């Protein structure tokens, strides 16, 4: 898709957060436990973008680390998911 074409298609906003190395454990009675998420990116994608293509795009970014998990929050439910750590060989 050319740059001009992208200007005129319906788009969705996507935010990418690096999850902390360790999440809290146990129950969160009494208000929960604060967790720091690092916002590493945000961008627009064409409506109907394939999740696999989006994951590949994120893995090409300079902030991507195979040993980290990333929370992807999109404007629509199908663009909200977690990019898991890559399996160690």
mmCIF file of C-alpha atoms in Angstrom:
data_model
loop_
_atom_site.group_PDB
_atom_site.id
_atom_site.type_symbol
_atom_site.label_atom_id
_atom_site.label_comp_id
_atom_site.label_asym_id
_atom_site.label_seq_id
_atom_site.Cartn_x
_atom_site.Cartn_y
_atom_site.Cartn_z
ATOM 1 C CA UNK A 1 0.000 0.000 0.000
ATOM 2 C CA UNK A 2 1.458 3.361 -0.988
ATOM 3 C CA UNK A 3 1.631 6.335 1.379
ATOM 4 C CA UNK A 4 -1.182 8.148 -0.431
ATOM 5 C CA UNK A 5 -3.449 5.084 -0.254
ATOM 6 C CA UNK A 6 -2.793 4.744 3.502
ATOM 7 C CA UNK A 7 -4.028 8.296 4.062
ATOM 8 C CA UNK A 8 -7.509 7.429 2.796
ATOM 9 C CA UNK A 9 -8.164 3.989 4.301
ATOM 10 C CA UNK A 10 -9.964 3.372 7.578
ATOM 11 C CA UNK A 11 -7.338 3.004 10.297
ATOM 12 C CA UNK A 12 -7.101 1.701 13.851
ATOM 13 C CA UNK A 13 -4.805 3.023 16.580
ATOM 14 C CA UNK A 14 -2.499 0.513 18.283
ATOM 15 C CA UNK A 15 -0.418 1.064 21.453
ATOM 16 C CA UNK A 16 2.429 -1.284 22.415
ATOM 17 C CA UNK A 17 3.575 -1.692 26.039
ATOM 18 C CA UNK A 18 6.505 -3.730 27.317
ATOM 19 C CA UNK A 19 5.314 -5.780 30.262
ATOM 20 C CA UNK A 20 7.464 -5.949 33.397
ATOM 21 C CA UNK A 21 9.735 -8.970 33.729
ATOM 22 C CA UNK A 22 7.768 -10.111 36.767
ATOM 23 C CA UNK A 23 4.076 -9.693 37.354
ATOM 24 C CA UNK A 24 2.551 -9.793 40.824
ATOM 25 C CA UNK A 25 1.279 -13.069 42.235
ATOM 26 C CA UNK A 26 -1.542 -13.859 44.587
ATOM 27 C CA UNK A 27 -4.839 -12.148 45.153
ATOM 28 C CA UNK A 28 -5.378 -8.406 44.821
ATOM 29 C CA UNK A 29 -7.859 -7.843 47.625
ATOM 30 C CA UNK A 30 -7.908 -4.315 48.974
ATOM 31 C CA UNK A 31 -7.073 -2.319 45.854
ATOM 32 C CA UNK A 32 -4.556 -4.305 43.837
ATOM 33 C CA UNK A 33 -0.839 -4.041 43.214
ATOM 34 C CA UNK A 34 0.688 -1.303 41.033
ATOM 35 C CA UNK A 35 2.524 -2.549 37.951
ATOM 36 C CA UNK A 36 4.625 -0.342 35.666
ATOM 37 C CA UNK A 37 4.057 -0.790 31.942
ATOM 38 C CA UNK A 38 6.441 0.941 29.544
ATOM 39 C CA UNK A 39 4.729 2.461 26.498
ATOM 40 C CA UNK A 40 7.204 1.734 23.687
ATOM 41 C CA UNK A 41 5.185 2.571 20.571
ATOM 42 C CA UNK A 42 1.894 3.640 19.033
ATOM 43 C CA UNK A 43 0.856 3.742 15.415
ATOM 44 C CA UNK A 44 -2.095 3.378 13.064
ATOM 45 C CA UNK A 45 -2.811 0.260 11.019
ATOM 46 C CA UNK A 46 -5.369 -0.276 8.269
ATOM 47 C CA UNK A 47 -8.711 -1.634 9.511
ATOM 48 C CA UNK A 48 -8.739 -5.415 9.167
ATOM 49 C CA UNK A 49 -4.959 -5.715 9.605
ATOM 50 C CA UNK A 50 -3.846 -9.317 10.128
ATOM 51 C CA UNK A 51 -2.518 -10.042 13.644
ATOM 52 C CA UNK A 52 0.383 -12.094 12.282
ATOM 53 C CA UNK A 53 1.508 -9.181 10.113
ATOM 54 C CA UNK A 54 1.250 -6.855 13.103
ATOM 55 C CA UNK A 55 3.392 -9.178 15.278
ATOM 56 C CA UNK A 56 6.024 -9.365 12.509
ATOM 57 C CA UNK A 57 6.009 -5.560 12.264
ATOM 58 C CA UNK A 58 6.519 -5.215 16.044
ATOM 59 C CA UNK A 59 9.371 -7.744 16.003
ATOM 60 C CA UNK A 60 11.218 -5.553 13.477
ATOM 61 C CA UNK A 61 11.119 -2.504 15.774
ATOM 62 C CA UNK A 62 14.279 -1.411 17.675
ATOM 63 C CA UNK A 63 12.576 -1.776 21.075
ATOM 64 C CA UNK A 64 11.655 -5.431 20.497
ATOM 65 C CA UNK A 65 13.489 -7.981 22.651
ATOM 66 C CA UNK A 66 12.789 -11.709 22.238
ATOM 67 C CA UNK A 67 13.055 -12.212 26.022
ATOM 68 C CA UNK A 68 10.307 -9.649 26.779
ATOM 69 C CA UNK A 69 6.502 -9.729 26.593
ATOM 70 C CA UNK A 70 4.529 -6.950 24.923
ATOM 71 C CA UNK A 71 0.915 -5.977 25.469
ATOM 72 C CA UNK A 72 -0.727 -4.696 22.289
ATOM 73 C CA UNK A 73 -3.855 -2.600 22.877
ATOM 74 C CA UNK A 74 -5.876 -1.750 19.807
ATOM 75 C CA UNK A 75 -9.044 0.226 19.189
ATOM 76 C CA UNK A 76 -10.849 -3.049 18.493
ATOM 77 C CA UNK A 77 -10.709 -6.380 20.392
ATOM 78 C CA UNK A 78 -8.997 -8.296 17.567
ATOM 79 C CA UNK A 79 -6.023 -5.915 17.867
ATOM 80 C CA UNK A 80 -5.626 -6.511 21.624
ATOM 81 C CA UNK A 81 -3.255 -9.357 22.529
ATOM 82 C CA UNK A 82 0.115 -10.255 24.101
ATOM 83 C CA UNK A 83 3.290 -10.949 22.130
ATOM 84 C CA UNK A 84 4.860 -13.703 24.225
ATOM 85 C CA UNK A 85 8.556 -14.305 24.833
ATOM 86 C CA UNK A 86 10.253 -16.423 22.213
ATOM 87 C CA UNK A 87 11.116 -19.944 23.307
ATOM 88 C CA UNK A 88 14.757 -20.450 24.190
ATOM 89 C CA UNK A 89 16.550 -23.051 22.140
#
